[in-house]
Each structure stands twice: as structure tokens, then as C-alpha cells.
Amino acid sequence: MSDVNYDAERIPVDLAGDIDPGERRSRSDTALMRLSAGIVFALAPLRWAVIALCVVLCYFVIVVPLEFEAQVGLSIAFWLLAIFMRRQRSHIATLVMMALSMIVSSRYMFWRLTETTHWERPFDALCGIILVSAECYTFLVLMLGYFQTAWPLRRKPVPLPSDRNAWPTIDVFIPTYNEPLAVVKPTVYAAIALDYPADKLRIHVLDDGRRPEFKAFCEQVGVNWTIRSHNRHAKAGNINEALKITDGEYLAIFDCDHIPTRSFLQITLGWFLRDHKLAMLQMPHHFFSADPFEKNLGTFRKVPNEGELFYGLVQDGNDLWNATFFCGSCAVLRRAPVMEIGGIAIETVTEDAHTALKLHRRGYSTAYLAIAQAAGLATESLSGHIGQRIRWARGMTQIFRTDNPLTGKGLNLGQRLCYLNAMLHFLYGIPRLVFLTAPLTYLFFGAHVIQASAWLIAAYALPHMFHANITNSRMQNKFRHSFWAEVYESVLASYITAPTLMALINPKLGKFNVTAKGGRIEEGYFDWHISRPYLILLALNLAGFAVGATHLFIAGRQDSGTTLMNLAWTSYNMMILGASVAAASEVRQVRDNHRVMMTIRAMLRFANGRTLACETIDYSEGGVAIRIPPGITIPLHEEVHVSLFRGDEEFVFPAVIVFSQSERVGVRFTTLTPQQELDFVQSTFSRADAWTDWAKDRKPDTPLRGLWHVLRVGMGGMVQLFGHIWTDVSKIGRRTSRASDKSKLDTGSSR
């Protein structure tokens, strides 16, 4: 096996040809920032003078009262400056846009708290306080988000020593509980295929299900089957028991469906040898199957999924502040610090983030490499996805209550704020529900929750929303498309609200739940149970829109500006809720093995000895789709041998043709030996470049494109909803008719 080489400005390059070198990242922004900082902050008096001047200027810009025309003029000036900066490519321009957004949003919140909170009616005051509290929460999260992601570190791999004898020993842990063996096998094979000295690598399947078939498989392939006599503390307890019987200098942890590439250890371990205080290095969680949003909304590989923002930008931003979170999988930890804190944390259901917090409190550092070097299965159904997020939300709230990052010793300011933002994020349930219902208080009850005219509200609120959206679009471009956060939050808000509130009251409530992976959805259906909150909210907004339109066009309500503003707000909410409803329309998924689109050099060998050079279109654990030259026809059911190439290595698999069309054939593998199964994983899932170009064809985000996409999805969701209602009513009618006919037959035969 070949080592992985590195270039200081490039992603890792595999000598076998697995990894595309990628693009060189310019360092002009970094150089400019360091030069400016060196000049301005060389002398302490000058530094404090500059800071004081900036604070004074920002203060007056934020608090100075302006009439409507002056406020509009200031907003236009800021808008033009933001548009100009958006066209610049440097990171300095991003920081300027961020500063503009912070100033405009701070000005809006100052105006909201000082000029619009003088209510006359108790009901107006109650609704107004709830709304402004939700706005304060989103303002705080926005500011913390800017701080957290202002300058992503973009760490590069550090090579291991050329002498393999100097490489450390490592234990690979693959925890499993109730997942089927078919899900775990590829991960074990990929662990065996890791490009690392065999005498320094030990692989352990931590089977909390204590299943005989797992024992037989582990013995067959030569890895350790590690069990315990109980299941206390779930995954954390499982790992802690394994720590007692292993002694590697490092441990790598992979969820049982996360398949590592063969270069994983060589890319990660170099940093530990450079930084002896480094206790944990996290890699992204990449998924080669569609999550429920991507599958049900048809956005797979077109729109970044819910987790890409965290693994693409937030963790990279955390790394600057030495606040990278441990995420439970696709990570390497140094054994000594983990043992020093008593093993993996067991006090909360998010044992991973809590473990990182404990390490940080002890003065250890963590790191993040934003290079996808492992891939797994996303949750199959929306209900499973929601269950997983409930556990995360409850666990982070538990940490907030029991080990609050704002208190206690060991953390610097940056770490405290990064942890605070991560924990506050999961409290979005109530604010999101408030925003989805706030305009209804006026449309139904005439409540004036913001004591200002519609035009003045627009003059302050629209710049706040505009700058927040274009700045986040600039920063999150590749990792979160505009307005999709509202969809994700609306789907989850009703379900995480109660668990987070209960965790705030009593953090000991709740238990660890395992996320189901590897299932199938035999028939498409609409999940009426899981969508109940969205349906209720959608019905309320539809009713509110009808009432508001009636008042505006029939009753002739005098405050037409306020009515129009609330109707526009309600219309937007309906589109977001329509997209939420569409996410609950489960699409049929009958494949046990998910297909991965990837072009790999291949060859077909026929029984008569003839060979055909070709390339793959996609692959799964069960077979491969192959692109063949035009004009060639291959009959169905013909037995062939398929060769897949990784660099100069060739891997051969017996197969049969099950699909044949112009320039495309599908082959299904016949019975593979364990060695052939290992070879297939090596030549596909565990290739070092397997996931490097995953999003290369994705369109960049713009706020208008993102808004239009969400609106189309929302409209489609409402159309689907009426279709599901019609279908289900028709089914009920047919069943009722059949029951009536059967009753008549039974009555006739009894006579």
C-alpha cells in the first residue's frame, strides 16, 4: 500500500490516484489581515484608541433616532455598500458585510426595544413581549454566529513521519447495538483496508447487541468482537468499557454505518505528533444517502443538507477559537487525555460534545479538518430524523444546565461563546413557532404587537433582514442555501420545544435513543401523524390570510398598511409550512443498498475472453451501473466479470447483466467471497477521493434563487397535501363501499 503525500496548499494527494489534488487556496486575505493587524496593533495605546473610536462610532450609528426619510436614506447607503462588498472576492469584504449587518441589526433591535414596546392593551403587551423576546433570541444567535464563523481556520493535513516505525498505535472502535450486519460489514471492511501498519492497528467491533452472527463475522475477517455484560450509558458506556481492555496511544471512533476511506488515519494523525496538547481531531460527517428532506423534497446533492452548515463552516470557525466539538464518529482521540477526564462523558445524551467540553476545561486543544474521509447513511424517514434531532437538542440543553460553558474554569472567551451558541441554537423551537403565528394575533384579534406604523416597521426591519440574508448567503454559500434554515427549523420546532424545556427544568429526564439506519420504505405515504403540527399551523395561517383579505378588500379596514404587512408575513409562513408538509410526504425507498454516483475506470470480461473498457455511472453494495461505448449491445442475464480499478490496482468481481440499454448496463454481483467484499469496499467506498467532489455541480446560492426555490417547494407541498387528502378520502370511500357490499352479501346469505 502507498502512503498519502501532502502539499502545503492542497488537499491530500494519494499516490495510487485516488484523490484529485483540488484547488489551491489563496492566502492573500490572510496576508492582508496580518499586515493590517501588525501595523494597527503594534502599539498598545494605538490599539485601544482604534477600538474606542470604533465603539463610539458604532454606538452613535446604532442609537441615533431618525425620521422615516432619513432612516430610508441610511438604509439605502448601507445597502449599496453591502452590494458593492458582495461583489468583492476577498475575505475582508466578508468581514465588512458582517460589520454592516451587525450595525443594522443592532440599530433595529435598539429601535424595537425603545420605540415600539409601549402597549395600551394587556393582550397586545403579552403578544408583543413574546414576539420581541423571540427577536432578541434570534439577534443574539445571529451575533454569536458571526463571531463563531468570522474566520474559518481551514486547517490542512500534516504528514506523518516517513519512517513508519515512528507511527503511533491506534485502536479503531466501531460501536453497534441493533443495526443489521449488512450495515456494519462495509465499515469493518473499510477499517481493515485502512492504509496503516497492521502491527500498529487494532480493530474492535463493540457489539452491545451481543449477537452470534457478529461474533462469527468478526472471527472470519480477523477483527476483535468486543462485548460487555450490560448496556449502561449506551454508546458512551460501550466505548468506556472498550477503553479498559485496549491500550493504543490513540483511538478512532466510527459509527457502524460510517465507512472510512483508506487514507483516514494518515490524514488525521500528523497533527497529534505536531501538537502534543491536541486531544481530539474531528472530521466531517458525510452522507452518501439522502436524508428525509433531500429524498422527499427532491433536493439531494442540489441543496446542502441540514448538517452541511455545521460540518462545512461552523466547525471550521470553531477551530479558530480552539472550540471544535467532538461529534461521536469520524474522529481520532488521544487516549491519555480521555482517560484523564474519566472516559467518554456519560452525564448527558450528547456524550460527544460533553466530552469535548471536558477536554477543553482541562486545557487540551481540539482540531477540525474539513476533508470528507468517511461517509455513512442518513436517517431514512422524517420521524427517525426528528427523533435524532430531539436527542441532540435535549443533550445540548442538558449540558447547558449541568456544565454551563459560561461558568466554571478552563475555557477562554472564544470557547465559551462557541459552546454557548451551539447550545442556544437548539432552543429555537419557541421562537420559530412565535414567528409562524405572530401575524395571526393581528389578523384574528387586531392586536398591535409592534407599536409603530407599517412603513416605519418596514424601514427598520427590512434592512435588518436584508443584511442578515445576504451576509449569511456570502458566508454560508456552499453549505446552506438561503431560506432553507426556516424550513428545517419549522419541521423540527414543534418537536424539540418540549424536550428542551424539560431539560432546562430537569436535565436528568430522557434517555439515549439509537438512530435507525439502513431501513426501507416499501410504499410512499404521507405521514399524517408526524405532520400534525405543520397541518395545524398551516390551517391557522390559511384562516388568518382569509380573515385578513376579507378585512382588507370587503370590510375596508382603515389600517391597510398593517394588514398588508401581516398578510405578506402570513403568505411567507404558508410557503415555509407548505415545504414542511412536503417533507412529510415519504417517498418510496425499496433499495437496501443506496447507489453512489461516481465515475471509476472499469472493464467487463465476457465468457469468451473478450474485454470491454468502460467506466462506472454509480455503484452500490449489490452491483454497478456501467457506461459502455455506443453501438455495443450486451444481452440480459449474461455472466461477466467486472474489474474496478484504483490507480494501478485491479479488483475483479463475478456478476450478471440485469439491465441493458443504449450505452448503459446494470450488473448485479453474484455471491462474493469475504475477500471480494473487502476488495469492493476498497475500490469504491474507501477510495481516498471518494467524497472530494461530492458537491462540484451544485449551483451557488443567491438569496433570490433560494427564496424562489423554497416558494416552489412550499407551493408543491400544498398541492401534494390536497392530493393526499383526496387519495386517502377515496381509499376510505372504497373501503366503506366494500364493507357495505360485504354486509349486504352476509345478510343475503343468512336469509
PDB file of N, CA and C in Angstrom, residues 647-702:
ATOM      1  N   GLY A 647      -6.148   3.351  -9.116  1.00  0.00           N
ATOM      2  CA  GLY A 647      -4.771   3.533  -9.552  1.00  0.00           C
ATOM      3  C   GLY A 647      -4.380   2.384 -10.464  1.00  0.00           C
ATOM      4  N   ASP A 648      -3.300   1.688 -10.130  1.00  0.00           N
ATOM      5  CA  ASP A 648      -2.840   0.559 -10.930  1.00  0.00           C
ATOM      6  C   ASP A 648      -3.394  -0.770 -10.426  1.00  0.00           C
ATOM      7  N   GLU A 649      -4.165  -0.751  -9.333  1.00  0.00           N
ATOM      8  CA  GLU A 649      -4.708  -1.981  -8.773  1.00  0.00           C
ATOM      9  C   GLU A 649      -6.023  -2.342  -9.450  1.00  0.00           C
ATOM     10  N   GLU A 650      -6.209  -3.621  -9.716  1.00  0.00           N
ATOM     11  CA  GLU A 650      -7.431  -4.119 -10.346  1.00  0.00           C
ATOM     12  C   GLU A 650      -8.135  -5.068  -9.377  1.00  0.00           C
ATOM     13  N   PHE A 651      -9.461  -4.885  -9.240  1.00  0.00           N
ATOM     14  CA  PHE A 651     -10.275  -5.739  -8.381  1.00  0.00           C
ATOM     15  C   PHE A 651     -11.372  -6.356  -9.253  1.00  0.00           C
ATOM     16  N   VAL A 652     -11.522  -7.667  -9.190  1.00  0.00           N
ATOM     17  CA  VAL A 652     -12.403  -8.398 -10.107  1.00  0.00           C
ATOM     18  C   VAL A 652     -13.548  -9.033  -9.317  1.00  0.00           C
ATOM     19  N   PHE A 653     -14.787  -8.912  -9.881  1.00  0.00           N
ATOM     20  CA  PHE A 653     -15.973  -9.421  -9.200  1.00  0.00           C
ATOM     21  C   PHE A 653     -16.877 -10.149 -10.194  1.00  0.00           C
ATOM     22  N   PRO A 654     -17.408 -11.317  -9.827  1.00  0.00           N
ATOM     23  CA  PRO A 654     -18.353 -12.022 -10.696  1.00  0.00           C
ATOM     24  C   PRO A 654     -19.718 -11.334 -10.659  1.00  0.00           C
ATOM     25  N   ALA A 655     -20.366 -11.259 -11.811  1.00  0.00           N
ATOM     26  CA  ALA A 655     -21.636 -10.533 -11.878  1.00  0.00           C
ATOM     27  C   ALA A 655     -22.472 -11.069 -13.030  1.00  0.00           C
ATOM     28  N   VAL A 656     -23.715 -10.590 -13.095  1.00  0.00           N
ATOM     29  CA  VAL A 656     -24.626 -10.943 -14.170  1.00  0.00           C
ATOM     30  C   VAL A 656     -25.317  -9.666 -14.652  1.00  0.00           C
ATOM     31  N   ILE A 657     -25.565  -9.578 -15.957  1.00  0.00           N
ATOM     32  CA  ILE A 657     -26.226  -8.401 -16.537  1.00  0.00           C
ATOM     33  C   ILE A 657     -27.715  -8.457 -16.203  1.00  0.00           C
ATOM     34  N   VAL A 658     -28.230  -7.440 -15.528  1.00  0.00           N
ATOM     35  CA  VAL A 658     -29.652  -7.406 -15.163  1.00  0.00           C
ATOM     36  C   VAL A 658     -30.380  -6.244 -15.831  1.00  0.00           C
ATOM     37  N   PHE A 659     -29.650  -5.385 -16.514  1.00  0.00           N
ATOM     38  CA  PHE A 659     -30.252  -4.247 -17.194  1.00  0.00           C
ATOM     39  C   PHE A 659     -29.364  -3.884 -18.370  1.00  0.00           C
ATOM     40  N   SER A 660     -29.973  -3.657 -19.530  1.00  0.00           N
ATOM     41  CA  SER A 660     -29.180  -3.315 -20.709  1.00  0.00           C
ATOM     42  C   SER A 660     -29.960  -2.351 -21.581  1.00  0.00           C
ATOM     43  N   GLN A 661     -29.361  -1.200 -21.813  1.00  0.00           N
ATOM     44  CA  GLN A 661     -29.935  -0.181 -22.664  1.00  0.00           C
ATOM     45  C   GLN A 661     -28.821   0.439 -23.460  1.00  0.00           C
ATOM     46  N   SER A 662     -29.166   1.369 -24.327  1.00  0.00           N
ATOM     47  CA  SER A 662     -28.162   2.032 -25.137  1.00  0.00           C
ATOM     48  C   SER A 662     -27.139   2.726 -24.248  1.00  0.00           C
ATOM     49  N   GLU A 663     -25.884   2.336 -24.379  1.00  0.00           N
ATOM     50  CA  GLU A 663     -24.739   2.935 -23.695  1.00  0.00           C
ATOM     51  C   GLU A 663     -24.778   2.784 -22.175  1.00  0.00           C
ATOM     52  N   ARG A 664     -25.589   1.857 -21.679  1.00  0.00           N
ATOM     53  CA  ARG A 664     -25.682   1.679 -20.221  1.00  0.00           C
ATOM     54  C   ARG A 664     -26.117   0.264 -19.900  1.00  0.00           C
ATOM     55  N   VAL A 665     -25.417  -0.357 -18.953  1.00  0.00           N
ATOM     56  CA  VAL A 665     -25.830  -1.669 -18.461  1.00  0.00           C
ATOM     57  C   VAL A 665     -25.769  -1.660 -16.941  1.00  0.00           C
ATOM     58  N   GLY A 666     -26.593  -2.503 -16.339  1.00  0.00           N
ATOM     59  CA  GLY A 666     -26.564  -2.688 -14.898  1.00  0.00           C
ATOM     60  C   GLY A 666     -26.148  -4.112 -14.589  1.00  0.00           C
ATOM     61  N   VAL A 667     -25.197  -4.283 -13.685  1.00  0.00           N
ATOM     62  CA  VAL A 667     -24.753  -5.624 -13.315  1.00  0.00           C
ATOM     63  C   VAL A 667     -25.015  -5.837 -11.829  1.00  0.00           C
ATOM     64  N   ARG A 668     -25.446  -7.060 -11.510  1.00  0.00           N
ATOM     65  CA  ARG A 668     -25.637  -7.439 -10.111  1.00  0.00           C
ATOM     66  C   ARG A 668     -24.591  -8.470  -9.754  1.00  0.00           C
ATOM     67  N   PHE A 669     -23.922  -8.252  -8.640  1.00  0.00           N
ATOM     68  CA  PHE A 669     -22.899  -9.199  -8.225  1.00  0.00           C
ATOM     69  C   PHE A 669     -23.546 -10.525  -7.825  1.00  0.00           C
ATOM     70  N   THR A 670     -22.907 -11.592  -8.233  1.00  0.00           N
ATOM     71  CA  THR A 670     -23.293 -12.898  -7.709  1.00  0.00           C
ATOM     72  C   THR A 670     -22.574 -13.085  -6.371  1.00  0.00           C
ATOM     73  N   THR A 671     -22.654 -14.229  -5.795  1.00  0.00           N
ATOM     74  CA  THR A 671     -22.111 -14.439  -4.454  1.00  0.00           C
ATOM     75  C   THR A 671     -20.636 -14.063  -4.395  1.00  0.00           C
ATOM     76  N   LEU A 672     -20.328 -13.123  -3.475  1.00  0.00           N
ATOM     77  CA  LEU A 672     -18.947 -12.677  -3.305  1.00  0.00           C
ATOM     78  C   LEU A 672     -18.333 -13.336  -2.076  1.00  0.00           C
ATOM     79  N   THR A 673     -17.069 -13.660  -2.170  1.00  0.00           N
ATOM     80  CA  THR A 673     -16.337 -14.160  -1.019  1.00  0.00           C
ATOM     81  C   THR A 673     -16.037 -12.992  -0.082  1.00  0.00           C
ATOM     82  N   PRO A 674     -15.710 -13.264   1.183  1.00  0.00           N
ATOM     83  CA  PRO A 674     -15.321 -12.157   2.074  1.00  0.00           C
ATOM     84  C   PRO A 674     -14.187 -11.308   1.505  1.00  0.00           C
ATOM     85  N   GLN A 675     -13.216 -11.939   0.830  1.00  0.00           N
ATOM     86  CA  GLN A 675     -12.119 -11.183   0.242  1.00  0.00           C
ATOM     87  C   GLN A 675     -12.629 -10.279  -0.871  1.00  0.00           C
ATOM     88  N   GLN A 676     -13.572 -10.776  -1.680  1.00  0.00           N
ATOM     89  CA  GLN A 676     -14.136  -9.950  -2.750  1.00  0.00           C
ATOM     90  C   GLN A 676     -14.981  -8.812  -2.174  1.00  0.00           C
ATOM     91  N   GLU A 677     -15.691  -9.060  -1.098  1.00  0.00           N
ATOM     92  CA  GLU A 677     -16.434  -7.981  -0.444  1.00  0.00           C
ATOM     93  C   GLU A 677     -15.473  -6.904   0.054  1.00  0.00           C
ATOM     94  N   LEU A 678     -14.361  -7.326   0.638  1.00  0.00           N
ATOM     95  CA  LEU A 678     -13.336  -6.382   1.074  1.00  0.00           C
ATOM     96  C   LEU A 678     -12.764  -5.613  -0.111  1.00  0.00           C
ATOM     97  N   ASP A 679     -12.483  -6.318  -1.207  1.00  0.00           N
ATOM     98  CA  ASP A 679     -11.944  -5.665  -2.408  1.00  0.00           C
ATOM     99  C   ASP A 679     -12.924  -4.626  -2.955  1.00  0.00           C
ATOM    100  N   PHE A 680     -14.221  -4.939  -2.911  1.00  0.00           N
ATOM    101  CA  PHE A 680     -15.200  -3.997  -3.442  1.00  0.00           C
ATOM    102  C   PHE A 680     -15.235  -2.718  -2.610  1.00  0.00           C
ATOM    103  N   VAL A 681     -15.208  -2.854  -1.299  1.00  0.00           N
ATOM    104  CA  VAL A 681     -15.184  -1.670  -0.446  1.00  0.00           C
ATOM    105  C   VAL A 681     -13.918  -0.866  -0.706  1.00  0.00           C
ATOM    106  N   GLN A 682     -12.775  -1.539  -0.861  1.00  0.00           N
ATOM    107  CA  GLN A 682     -11.513  -0.838  -1.128  1.00  0.00           C
ATOM    108  C   GLN A 682     -11.566  -0.042  -2.423  1.00  0.00           C
ATOM    109  N   SER A 683     -12.205  -0.606  -3.440  1.00  0.00           N
ATOM    110  CA  SER A 683     -12.199   0.035  -4.755  1.00  0.00           C
ATOM    111  C   SER A 683     -13.309   1.065  -4.923  1.00  0.00           C
ATOM    112  N   THR A 684     -14.191   1.183  -3.932  1.00  0.00           N
ATOM    113  CA  THR A 684     -15.313   2.131  -4.045  1.00  0.00           C
ATOM    114  C   THR A 684     -15.380   3.047  -2.825  1.00  0.00           C
ATOM    115  N   PHE A 685     -16.044   2.592  -1.766  1.00  0.00           N
ATOM    116  CA  PHE A 685     -16.307   3.442  -0.602  1.00  0.00           C
ATOM    117  C   PHE A 685     -15.050   3.943   0.079  1.00  0.00           C
ATOM    118  N   SER A 686     -14.003   3.142   0.127  1.00  0.00           N
ATOM    119  CA  SER A 686     -12.823   3.552   0.895  1.00  0.00           C
ATOM    120  C   SER A 686     -11.739   4.171   0.028  1.00  0.00           C
ATOM    121  N   ARG A 687     -12.034   4.536  -1.195  1.00  0.00           N
ATOM    122  CA  ARG A 687     -11.095   5.298  -2.005  1.00  0.00           C
ATOM    123  C   ARG A 687     -10.825   6.637  -1.326  1.00  0.00           C
ATOM    124  N   ALA A 688      -9.602   7.076  -1.361  1.00  0.00           N
ATOM    125  CA  ALA A 688      -9.250   8.317  -0.672  1.00  0.00           C
ATOM    126  C   ALA A 688      -9.973   9.526  -1.256  1.00  0.00           C
ATOM    127  N   ASP A 689     -10.340   9.472  -2.542  1.00  0.00           N
ATOM    128  CA  ASP A 689     -11.009  10.611  -3.178  1.00  0.00           C
ATOM    129  C   ASP A 689     -12.510  10.393  -3.314  1.00  0.00           C
ATOM    130  N   ALA A 690     -13.054   9.441  -2.582  1.00  0.00           N
ATOM    131  CA  ALA A 690     -14.446   9.044  -2.797  1.00  0.00           C
ATOM    132  C   ALA A 690     -15.424  10.207  -2.681  1.00  0.00           C
ATOM    133  N   TRP A 691     -15.167  11.143  -1.769  1.00  0.00           N
ATOM    134  CA  TRP A 691     -16.190  12.156  -1.479  1.00  0.00           C
ATOM    135  C   TRP A 691     -15.709  13.576  -1.738  1.00  0.00           C
ATOM    136  N   THR A 692     -14.541  13.739  -2.371  1.00  0.00           N
ATOM    137  CA  THR A 692     -13.959  15.077  -2.505  1.00  0.00           C
ATOM    138  C   THR A 692     -14.727  15.974  -3.475  1.00  0.00           C
ATOM    139  N   ASP A 693     -15.385  15.402  -4.479  1.00  0.00           N
ATOM    140  CA  ASP A 693     -16.089  16.216  -5.481  1.00  0.00           C
ATOM    141  C   ASP A 693     -17.600  16.091  -5.356  1.00  0.00           C
ATOM    142  N   TRP A 694     -18.072  15.788  -4.176  1.00  0.00           N
ATOM    143  CA  TRP A 694     -19.491  15.479  -3.981  1.00  0.00           C
ATOM    144  C   TRP A 694     -20.400  16.620  -4.440  1.00  0.00           C
ATOM    145  N   ALA A 695     -20.048  17.853  -4.169  1.00  0.00           N
ATOM    146  CA  ALA A 695     -20.933  18.991  -4.460  1.00  0.00           C
ATOM    147  C   ALA A 695     -20.421  19.852  -5.602  1.00  0.00           C
ATOM    148  N   LYS A 696     -19.594  19.301  -6.492  1.00  0.00           N
ATOM    149  CA  LYS A 696     -18.949  20.138  -7.506  1.00  0.00           C
ATOM    150  C   LYS A 696     -19.945  20.715  -8.511  1.00  0.00           C
ATOM    151  N   ASP A 697     -21.086  20.040  -8.749  1.00  0.00           N
ATOM    152  CA  ASP A 697     -22.051  20.520  -9.738  1.00  0.00           C
ATOM    153  C   ASP A 697     -23.181  21.330  -9.106  1.00  0.00           C
ATOM    154  N   ARG A 698     -23.099  21.601  -7.826  1.00  0.00           N
ATOM    155  CA  ARG A 698     -24.167  22.327  -7.135  1.00  0.00           C
ATOM    156  C   ARG A 698     -24.112  23.808  -7.479  1.00  0.00           C
ATOM    157  N   LYS A 699     -25.258  24.411  -7.760  1.00  0.00           N
ATOM    158  CA  LYS A 699     -25.305  25.834  -8.073  1.00  0.00           C
ATOM    159  C   LYS A 699     -25.023  26.662  -6.824  1.00  0.00           C
ATOM    160  N   PRO A 700     -24.277  27.754  -6.973  1.00  0.00           N
ATOM    161  CA  PRO A 700     -24.020  28.609  -5.804  1.00  0.00           C
ATOM    162  C   PRO A 700     -25.307  29.281  -5.341  1.00  0.00           C
ATOM    163  N   ASP A 701     -25.327  29.636  -4.081  1.00  0.00           N
ATOM    164  CA  ASP A 701     -26.528  30.242  -3.509  1.00  0.00           C
ATOM    165  C   ASP A 701     -26.596  31.730  -3.808  1.00  0.00           C
ATOM    166  N   THR A 702     -27.803  32.192  -4.070  1.00  0.00           N
ATOM    167  CA  THR A 702     -28.127  33.615  -4.028  1.00  0.00           C
ATOM    168  C   THR A 702     -29.453  33.717  -3.276  1.00  0.00           C
TER     169      THR A 702
END
